[in-house]
CSV table of C-alpha atoms in Angstrom, one decimal:
chain,number,residue,atom,x,y,z
A,493,MET,CA,106.0,79.7,88.3
A,494,GLY,CA,106.6,83.5,87.6
A,495,GLU,CA,105.8,86.2,89.6
A,496,VAL,CA,102.9,89.5,88.6
A,497,VAL,CA,103.0,92.5,89.4
A,498,ASN,CA,99.4,94.1,90.0
A,499,THR,CA,98.2,97.3,90.5
A,500,LEU,CA,95.4,97.8,93.5
A,501,LYS,CA,92.3,101.1,92.8
A,502,VAL,CA,91.5,101.5,96.7
A,503,MET,CA,88.9,104.5,96.9
A,504,PRO,CA,88.6,106.2,100.2
A,505,GLU,CA,85.4,106.3,102.1
A,506,SER,CA,85.1,110.0,101.6
A,507,PRO,CA,87.8,113.1,100.9
A,508,GLU,CA,88.1,113.8,105.4
A,509,VAL,CA,90.2,110.7,105.2
A,510,ASP,CA,93.3,110.6,106.4
A,511,LEU,CA,95.7,109.6,103.4
A,512,GLU,CA,99.1,108.3,105.5
A,513,ALA,CA,97.1,107.2,108.1
A,514,LEU,CA,94.8,104.9,105.4
A,515,LYS,CA,99.2,104.0,103.3
A,516,VAL,CA,99.8,102.8,106.7
A,517,ALA,CA,97.2,100.4,107.8
A,518,ILE,CA,98.0,99.6,103.5
A,519,THR,CA,101.2,98.6,104.6
A,520,ASP,CA,101.0,96.5,107.6
A,521,ALA,CA,97.0,95.1,105.7
A,522,MET,CA,99.4,93.4,102.9
A,523,PRO,CA,99.7,89.6,103.3
A,524,GLU,CA,103.3,88.0,103.8
A,525,ASP,CA,103.7,86.5,100.1
A,526,ALA,CA,102.3,90.4,98.9
A,527,GLU,CA,105.5,92.5,98.4
A,528,LEU,CA,104.4,95.7,98.2
A,529,HIS,CA,106.0,97.7,95.7
A,530,GLU,CA,104.8,102.1,96.4
A,531,ILE,CA,101.3,103.2,96.8
A,532,THR,CA,100.6,106.6,94.7
A,533,GLU,CA,97.8,109.4,94.7
A,534,GLU,CA,95.6,110.0,92.3
A,535,PRO,CA,93.5,112.6,92.4
A,536,ILE,CA,89.6,111.8,91.2
A,537,ALA,CA,86.8,114.6,92.1
A,538,PHE,CA,85.8,117.1,94.2
A,539,GLY,CA,89.1,116.3,96.5
A,540,LEU,CA,88.4,112.5,97.3
A,541,VAL,CA,91.8,110.9,95.9
A,542,ALA,CA,92.2,107.7,95.5
A,543,LEU,CA,95.1,105.2,96.1
A,544,ASN,CA,96.6,102.8,93.9
A,545,VAL,CA,98.6,100.3,94.6
A,546,VAL,CA,101.4,98.8,93.3
A,547,PHE,CA,102.2,94.8,95.1
A,548,ILE,CA,103.8,91.5,93.2
A,549,VAL,CA,102.3,88.8,94.3
A,550,GLU,CA,104.0,84.4,92.9
A,551,ASP,CA,101.9,83.4,89.6
A,552,GLY,CA,99.8,80.7,91.6
A,553,GLU,CA,96.5,79.9,93.0
A,554,GLY,CA,94.9,82.4,94.9
A,555,GLY,CA,96.3,85.2,92.9
A,556,THR,CA,95.7,88.5,93.9
A,557,GLY,CA,92.3,87.6,96.3
A,558,PRO,CA,94.8,87.6,99.4
A,559,THR,CA,95.9,91.4,99.5
A,560,GLU,CA,92.3,92.5,97.6
A,561,ASP,CA,90.3,91.3,100.5
A,562,ALA,CA,92.8,92.5,103.3
A,563,ILE,CA,92.7,95.8,101.7
A,564,ASN,CA,88.8,96.1,101.6
A,565,ALA,CA,88.7,94.8,104.6
A,566,ILE,CA,90.1,98.2,106.1
A,567,GLU,CA,88.1,100.7,108.3
A,568,ASP,CA,88.3,103.9,106.0
A,569,VAL,CA,88.0,101.8,102.2
A,570,ALA,CA,85.1,101.9,100.8
A,571,SER,CA,86.6,100.0,97.4
A,572,ALA,CA,89.9,97.9,96.2
A,573,GLU,CA,89.5,96.5,93.7
A,574,ILE,CA,92.9,95.1,90.6
A,575,THR,CA,92.9,97.8,87.7
A,576,ASP,CA,96.3,96.3,85.6
A,577,SER,CA,98.2,92.9,86.3
A,578,ARG,CA,101.3,92.0,84.1
A,579,ARG,CA,103.8,88.8,84.7
A,580,LEU,CA,107.2,90.0,85.1
A,581,MET,CA,109.9,89.0,82.8
């Protein structure tokens, strides 16, 4: 099996959400089998900023599900969805 690099777009509940605190919560919520690579900010509109979370997991059963579930469970997260997934060579 190989590794897969994924980008998860995280939309906060509102523009008032503290993005630095949300980044810490995301880092803390990452499952053990997921390796966090980076978190970048993406302006959306009207002050709302999404976070793009890039992480690496083993290619296999379960895939990105546990990571998506963990991030979606964070209080200030409105949604989290995979926007890109690529196999590492």
